[in-house]
Amino acid sequence: MRPVRLMKVFVTRRIPAEGRVALARAADCEVEQWDSDEPIPAKELERGVAGAHGLLCLLSDCVDKRILDAAGANLKVISTMSAGFDHLALDEIKKRGIRVGYTPDVLTDTTAELAVSLLLTTCRRLPEAIEEVKNGGWTSWKPLWLCGYGLTQSTVGIIGLGRIGQAIARRLKPFGVQRFLYTGRQPRPEEAAEFQAEFVSTPELAAQSDFIVVACSLTPATEGLCNKDFFQKMKETAVFINISRGDVVNQDDLYQALASGKIAAAGLDVTSPEPLPTNHPLLTLKNCGPGIQLRVPGLLQKAVLGLRRGQSGHEAAVATAASIKSKHWAAAMSYRQEGKDPITCDEKRPCSSKQHS
């Protein structure tokens, strides 16, 4: 009887016990892990992936041609513990016949809850209030001190009414929002009907909204979408929330808009880079609150499942991700050339030298 040939699986980060147990159930797998909570250095990733049949990675790991070359011909499946696949060179991966798994939907509720909490924290100025309590700035009740902005009878604009955008609107509706606006590549009447949301252009959304939540994906067409022109159209009392990708926002322009009082406040779940340097200008502002992203166990479970399915020859989650991405990118660029809104809601950008969350 022939000895069973073990397939090497390389894991790019220390993962919870549930993930290690799930991988251990595959008797034909030999698992090697980068044993740290910090991102794996590029040289260590090249070393670790060499000869691997499977790779379990995170969004902070840029899997480009160099890494694929280092892996060699053995690599058959990549599973990423993320809902996005910005960090994967999908065209190159497709050329090599490597299966790709990712974890869509797992974080829809989590991200929507985080978006709402970030919006409420920002518009009610909670970080400022907490700081005033700590430093003795709270002396007595004052009618106009630290007044925030309420959702009741407000207009909320959502850039990207995909799964997460809808989940955010669903959670905000009970707060008494009067009107929902959304923008994207095209109207989505079936999805919008639940909230009686109106499809408008990006400039209209910027001008009419009291609260703006960016929930679109990052594509060449949406990169830098929220820039000086966008912020100049916003109300001075408007609150800006970004939970999509850092590069959708021109951060220099955002800083100027916040520092000059052109807009009221911003809450950022994502930045570029991540994390921001501690001396970044945005961190000097009281009216800007970068958040920290939280994850759930389901993300890991689905990533491990995708890896095991890919190795055993079953369909992985996104075997045709590159072709899907190309189709939507082409549509987005076409919309931009026609002067229409180029937002796409569920597809992501391929690997670049920048780190996205």
mmCIF file of C-alpha atoms in Angstrom, residues 16 33 38 44 50 79 86 94 105 108-109 114 139 155 157 159 168 183 210 238 255 258 270 288 290 301-302 313 335:
data_model
loop_
_atom_site.group_PDB
_atom_site.id
_atom_site.type_symbol
_atom_site.label_atom_id
_atom_site.label_comp_id
_atom_site.label_asym_id
_atom_site.label_seq_id
_atom_site.Cartn_x
_atom_site.Cartn_y
_atom_site.Cartn_z
ATOM 1 C CA PRO A 16 -8.047 30.567 16.561
ATOM 2 C CA GLN A 33 1.673 28.429 10.297
ATOM 3 C CA GLU A 38 1.281 40.462 13.237
ATOM 4 C CA GLU A 44 8.791 34.899 5.251
ATOM 5 C CA ALA A 50 7.299 27.475 -1.277
ATOM 6 C CA SER A 79 -8.486 30.625 0.664
ATOM 7 C CA ASP A 86 -8.253 43.146 -3.190
ATOM 8 C CA LYS A 94 -6.605 32.272 -12.993
ATOM 9 C CA ASP A 105 -21.823 37.396 3.591
ATOM 10 C CA THR A 108 -22.477 41.596 6.394
ATOM 11 C CA ASP A 109 -24.236 41.957 9.755
ATOM 12 C CA LEU A 114 -20.088 48.573 13.131
ATOM 13 C CA THR A 139 -17.793 71.523 34.538
ATOM 14 C CA THR A 155 -31.711 62.143 5.037
ATOM 15 C CA GLY A 157 -27.210 58.745 1.668
ATOM 16 C CA ILE A 159 -22.935 54.969 -1.633
ATOM 17 C CA ILE A 168 -27.032 49.422 7.183
ATOM 18 C CA THR A 183 -26.092 55.870 -5.704
ATOM 19 C CA ASP A 210 -27.327 64.696 6.417
ATOM 20 C CA ALA A 238 -23.231 66.521 7.438
ATOM 21 C CA TYR A 255 -8.712 66.474 6.332
ATOM 22 C CA LEU A 258 -12.951 68.596 8.486
ATOM 23 C CA VAL A 270 -10.996 52.038 6.959
ATOM 24 C CA CYS A 288 -12.572 62.548 13.039
ATOM 25 C CA PRO A 290 -10.925 56.184 12.986
ATOM 26 C CA GLN A 301 -14.678 28.694 9.508
ATOM 27 C CA LYS A 302 -15.656 29.617 5.965
ATOM 28 C CA GLY A 313 -11.281 18.941 -5.882
ATOM 29 C CA TYR A 335 -20.169 54.387 -16.728
#
